[in-house]
CSV table of C-alpha atoms in Angstrom, one decimal:
chain,number,residue,atom,x,y,z
A,1,MET,CA,117.4,81.0,98.1
A,2,SER,CA,120.2,79.9,95.5
A,3,SER,CA,116.6,79.0,92.8
A,4,GLN,CA,113.7,80.8,92.4
A,5,PHE,CA,110.3,80.0,93.8
A,6,HIS,CA,107.0,81.2,92.4
A,7,ILE,CA,104.0,81.2,93.8
A,8,ALA,CA,101.1,81.4,91.2
A,9,ILE,CA,97.7,83.0,92.5
A,10,ASP,CA,94.3,82.1,91.1
A,11,GLY,CA,90.8,83.6,91.6
A,12,PRO,CA,87.1,85.5,90.9
A,13,VAL,CA,87.6,89.3,91.7
A,14,ALA,CA,87.1,90.3,94.2
A,15,ALA,CA,88.8,88.0,96.1
A,16,GLY,CA,90.9,89.3,97.7
A,17,LYS,CA,94.3,88.7,96.1
A,18,GLY,CA,95.3,91.1,95.8
A,19,THR,CA,96.2,92.2,99.2
A,20,VAL,CA,96.6,89.3,100.4
A,21,SER,CA,99.2,88.7,97.1
A,22,ARG,CA,101.3,92.4,98.5
A,23,LEU,CA,101.1,91.3,101.9
A,24,VAL,CA,102.9,87.8,101.2
A,25,ALA,CA,105.1,88.9,99.5
A,26,GLU,CA,106.4,91.4,101.9
A,27,ARG,CA,106.5,88.5,104.6
A,28,LEU,CA,108.5,86.5,102.0
A,29,GLY,CA,110.6,89.4,100.2
A,30,PHE,CA,109.8,88.1,97.9
A,31,VAL,CA,108.7,90.7,94.0
A,32,TYR,CA,104.7,90.7,94.1
A,33,ILE,CA,103.0,90.6,90.1
A,34,ASP,CA,99.3,92.2,90.1
A,35,THR,CA,99.8,90.5,86.1
A,36,GLY,CA,95.1,92.4,86.1
A,37,ALA,CA,96.8,95.7,85.8
A,38,MET,CA,98.2,94.7,82.5
A,39,TYR,CA,95.5,94.0,81.6
A,40,ARG,CA,93.6,97.4,83.0
A,41,MET,CA,96.3,99.4,81.8
A,42,THR,CA,95.4,97.4,78.1
A,43,ALA,CA,91.3,98.5,78.8
A,44,LEU,CA,92.7,102.0,79.3
A,45,LEU,CA,95.0,101.9,76.3
A,46,ALA,CA,91.7,101.2,73.7
A,47,LYS,CA,89.5,104.2,75.3
A,48,GLN,CA,93.1,106.6,75.1
A,49,ASN,CA,93.0,105.9,72.0
A,50,ASP,CA,88.8,105.3,71.1
A,51,VAL,CA,89.6,101.8,70.1
A,52,PRO,CA,87.0,99.4,71.0
A,53,PHE,CA,87.3,96.9,73.8
A,54,SER,CA,86.2,93.7,70.5
A,55,ASP,CA,89.1,95.1,68.4
A,56,GLU,CA,91.5,92.2,68.7
A,57,ASP,CA,94.3,92.9,66.2
A,58,LYS,CA,94.3,96.9,66.9
A,59,VAL,CA,94.5,97.0,71.1
A,60,THR,CA,97.1,94.1,70.5
A,61,ASP,CA,99.4,96.4,68.4
A,62,LEU,CA,98.8,99.5,71.1
A,63,VAL,CA,100.0,96.7,73.7
A,64,LYS,CA,103.1,95.5,71.3
A,65,GLY,CA,104.0,99.3,71.7
A,66,ALA,CA,103.0,99.8,75.5
A,67,GLN,CA,106.4,100.2,78.2
A,68,MET,CA,104.2,98.8,81.2
A,69,ASP,CA,106.1,98.6,84.6
A,70,LEU,CA,104.9,97.4,88.1
A,71,ARG,CA,106.7,98.2,91.2
A,72,ALA,CA,106.0,98.8,94.8
A,73,PRO,CA,104.6,101.7,96.6
A,74,LEU,CA,108.3,103.7,97.1
A,75,GLU,CA,107.5,107.6,96.7
A,76,GLU,CA,105.4,109.1,99.8
A,77,SER,CA,102.9,110.6,97.2
A,78,GLU,CA,102.2,106.7,96.8
A,79,LYS,CA,101.3,105.7,99.8
A,80,ASP,CA,98.2,106.1,99.5
A,81,GLY,CA,96.3,102.7,99.6
A,82,ARG,CA,97.7,101.3,96.1
A,83,LEU,CA,99.1,98.0,96.5
A,84,ALA,CA,101.3,99.0,93.3
A,85,THR,CA,102.6,101.5,91.3
A,86,VAL,CA,101.2,100.7,87.1
A,87,LEU,CA,103.1,102.9,84.8
A,88,LEU,CA,102.5,103.1,81.4
A,89,ASN,CA,103.9,104.9,78.8
A,90,GLY,CA,106.5,106.2,82.1
A,91,GLN,CA,103.1,107.2,83.3
A,92,ASP,CA,101.5,106.6,87.0
A,93,VAL,CA,98.0,105.5,86.1
A,94,SER,CA,97.4,103.4,89.1
A,95,TRP,CA,94.2,104.9,89.9
A,96,GLN,CA,93.2,105.9,87.0
A,97,ILE,CA,92.7,101.5,86.1
A,98,ARG,CA,90.7,101.2,89.3
A,99,THR,CA,87.1,102.6,87.9
A,100,GLU,CA,84.9,100.1,86.5
A,101,GLU,CA,84.6,101.3,83.1
A,102,ILE,CA,88.3,100.1,82.9
A,103,SER,CA,87.8,96.8,84.9
A,104,SER,CA,84.7,95.9,82.5
A,105,GLY,CA,87.2,96.7,79.8
A,106,ALA,CA,89.7,94.4,80.9
A,107,SER,CA,87.4,91.9,81.1
A,108,GLN,CA,86.3,91.8,77.8
A,109,VAL,CA,90.2,93.0,77.0
A,110,ALA,CA,91.4,90.1,78.9
A,111,ALA,CA,88.9,87.2,76.4
A,112,LEU,CA,90.9,88.8,73.2
A,113,ALA,CA,93.8,86.0,72.2
A,114,LYS,CA,96.0,88.7,70.5
A,115,VAL,CA,96.0,90.1,73.4
A,116,ARG,CA,96.9,87.5,75.9
A,117,HIS,CA,99.3,86.4,74.5
A,118,GLU,CA,101.7,89.2,74.8
A,119,LEU,CA,100.8,89.5,78.1
A,120,VAL,CA,101.6,86.5,78.8
A,121,ALA,CA,105.6,87.2,77.5
A,122,LYS,CA,105.3,90.7,79.1
A,123,GLN,CA,104.7,88.6,82.5
A,124,GLN,CA,106.4,86.4,82.4
A,125,GLU,CA,110.1,87.4,81.2
A,126,ILE,CA,108.9,89.7,84.8
A,127,ALA,CA,109.4,86.3,86.3
A,128,VAL,CA,112.9,85.0,85.2
A,129,GLY,CA,115.4,84.7,88.2
A,130,LYS,CA,113.2,86.4,90.9
A,131,ASN,CA,111.7,84.5,93.8
A,132,VAL,CA,107.3,86.2,92.8
A,133,VAL,CA,103.9,86.2,93.7
A,134,MET,CA,102.1,86.5,91.3
A,135,GLU,CA,98.3,87.1,90.6
A,136,GLY,CA,96.3,86.5,88.1
A,137,ARG,CA,93.2,84.8,86.4
A,138,ASP,CA,95.4,82.2,84.2
A,139,ILE,CA,98.9,82.2,86.3
A,140,THR,CA,99.1,78.6,87.8
A,141,TYR,CA,98.4,77.3,84.5
A,142,ARG,CA,99.0,79.6,81.2
A,143,VAL,CA,101.5,81.9,83.1
A,144,LEU,CA,103.0,79.6,85.8
A,145,PRO,CA,102.4,76.4,85.4
A,146,ASN,CA,105.3,74.9,86.8
A,147,ALA,CA,105.0,77.6,89.4
A,148,GLN,CA,106.4,75.6,93.0
A,149,LEU,CA,102.9,76.4,95.0
A,150,LYS,CA,99.4,77.8,93.1
A,151,ILE,CA,96.6,78.9,95.0
A,152,TYR,CA,93.2,79.7,94.2
A,153,LEU,CA,92.1,82.3,96.1
A,154,SER,CA,88.1,82.9,96.9
A,155,ALA,CA,84.5,83.7,98.6
A,156,SER,CA,81.2,83.6,98.2
A,157,ASP,CA,79.3,86.1,96.0
A,158,ILE,CA,78.1,88.5,98.4
A,159,VAL,CA,80.7,88.3,100.4
A,160,ARG,CA,83.2,89.7,97.4
A,161,ALA,CA,80.7,91.8,96.1
A,162,LYS,CA,80.6,93.7,99.8
A,163,ARG,CA,84.3,94.3,99.5
A,164,ARG,CA,83.4,95.2,95.7
A,165,HIS,CA,80.9,97.5,97.3
A,166,MET,CA,83.0,98.7,100.3
A,167,GLN,CA,86.3,99.9,97.6
A,168,LEU,CA,84.5,101.7,95.4
A,169,LEU,CA,82.9,103.9,98.1
A,170,THR,CA,86.0,104.3,99.9
A,171,LYS,CA,87.5,105.9,96.8
A,172,GLY,CA,84.4,108.6,96.7
A,173,THR,CA,82.9,106.4,93.5
A,174,ASP,CA,79.0,106.2,94.7
A,175,VAL,CA,76.9,103.4,93.3
A,176,ALA,CA,73.9,101.0,94.6
A,177,PHE,CA,75.2,97.6,95.8
A,178,ASP,CA,73.0,96.0,93.6
A,179,GLU,CA,75.0,97.5,90.2
A,180,VAL,CA,78.5,95.9,91.7
A,181,TYR,CA,76.9,92.9,92.1
A,182,LYS,CA,75.2,92.6,88.8
A,183,GLU,CA,78.7,93.4,87.0
A,184,LEU,CA,80.6,91.2,89.2
A,185,ILE,CA,78.5,88.5,87.6
A,186,GLN,CA,78.4,89.4,84.8
A,187,ARG,CA,82.6,89.7,84.8
A,188,ASP,CA,82.7,86.3,86.2
A,189,ASP,CA,80.6,84.7,83.6
A,190,ARG,CA,82.9,86.6,81.1
A,191,ASP,CA,86.0,85.3,82.6
A,192,THR,CA,85.1,81.8,83.3
A,193,ASN,CA,82.9,81.0,79.8
A,194,ARG,CA,85.8,83.1,77.7
A,195,ASP,CA,86.7,80.9,75.0
A,196,VAL,CA,90.9,81.2,75.5
A,197,ASP,CA,92.4,80.8,78.8
A,198,PRO,CA,89.3,80.8,80.9
A,199,LEU,CA,89.2,81.3,84.8
A,200,GLN,CA,89.6,77.2,86.8
A,201,ILE,CA,90.9,75.4,89.5
A,202,VAL,CA,93.8,73.3,88.4
A,203,PRO,CA,93.9,69.5,89.4
A,204,ASP,CA,96.9,70.7,91.5
A,205,ALA,CA,95.5,73.9,92.7
A,206,TRP,CA,95.4,75.0,96.3
A,207,VAL,CA,91.5,76.4,97.7
A,208,ILE,CA,91.5,79.2,100.2
A,209,ASP,CA,87.7,80.2,101.1
A,210,THR,CA,88.4,83.1,102.8
A,211,SER,CA,84.9,84.6,103.3
A,212,ASP,CA,85.3,84.0,107.4
A,213,LEU,CA,88.9,84.9,107.4
A,214,THR,CA,90.1,88.1,107.6
A,215,ILE,CA,93.6,89.7,105.4
A,216,GLU,CA,96.1,89.1,108.2
A,217,GLN,CA,94.0,85.2,108.5
A,218,ALA,CA,94.9,84.6,104.6
A,219,VAL,CA,98.1,85.6,104.5
A,220,GLU,CA,99.8,83.9,107.4
A,221,ILE,CA,98.2,80.6,106.1
A,222,ILE,CA,99.5,80.9,102.7
A,223,VAL,CA,103.5,82.4,104.2
A,224,GLY,CA,103.5,79.2,107.0
A,225,ARG,CA,102.6,76.7,103.7
A,226,VAL,CA,105.7,78.3,102.0
A,227,GLY,CA,107.6,78.8,105.2
A,228,ALA,CA,107.3,74.2,105.2
A,229,MET,CA,108.1,73.7,101.6
A,230,LEU,CA,111.1,75.4,101.9
A,231,GLU,CA,111.9,73.9,104.8
A,232,ALA,CA,111.5,70.6,103.6
A,233,ALA,CA,113.7,71.2,101.0
């Protein structure tokens, strides 16, 4: 393609955004960018430096001084189920950022305006001149407002909680379903009601409910839509 094609995907936690986005990117030969990992890296930075998730200035300073990289899993040792290899200041933190504590922290630092400003700039820079599939919470209207295809990927609360619970059990985290469900609802509330860049469905977004779809079905639907768009261009 002679010009960049951007696919922006928003949606709540455990809607399948990460897996679907990565597979769509693979099928199309696009770059996959998980912006949520950048907020998780921010939360990990705060934890490592004993900075409260709510301390906007200190957390922002940590982000400014950090090197954040995302790439496809290349080494054999990285092919362990991760969607992307996440590097924070040169260190592989792909699994360190996937704990419940960091997940909760990511949602909290994401509510900080200065932090979001820094990370949005980094995300926009990554996408310049590339064909990308970028997923997160504010991609369709803040990070890539001019994306050719905007998608809001979701599923019912119960389905998302079951998926999240299974993810945690698979990773060896023994946690009760009720606890996972409660945290998911709390995170949804934080993401949709925060003052800065709340999770929302933009008017021109294509809403896909994955409650009754397999991962492959969701991928096929999106890849088919992109193919039709490219043919019509």
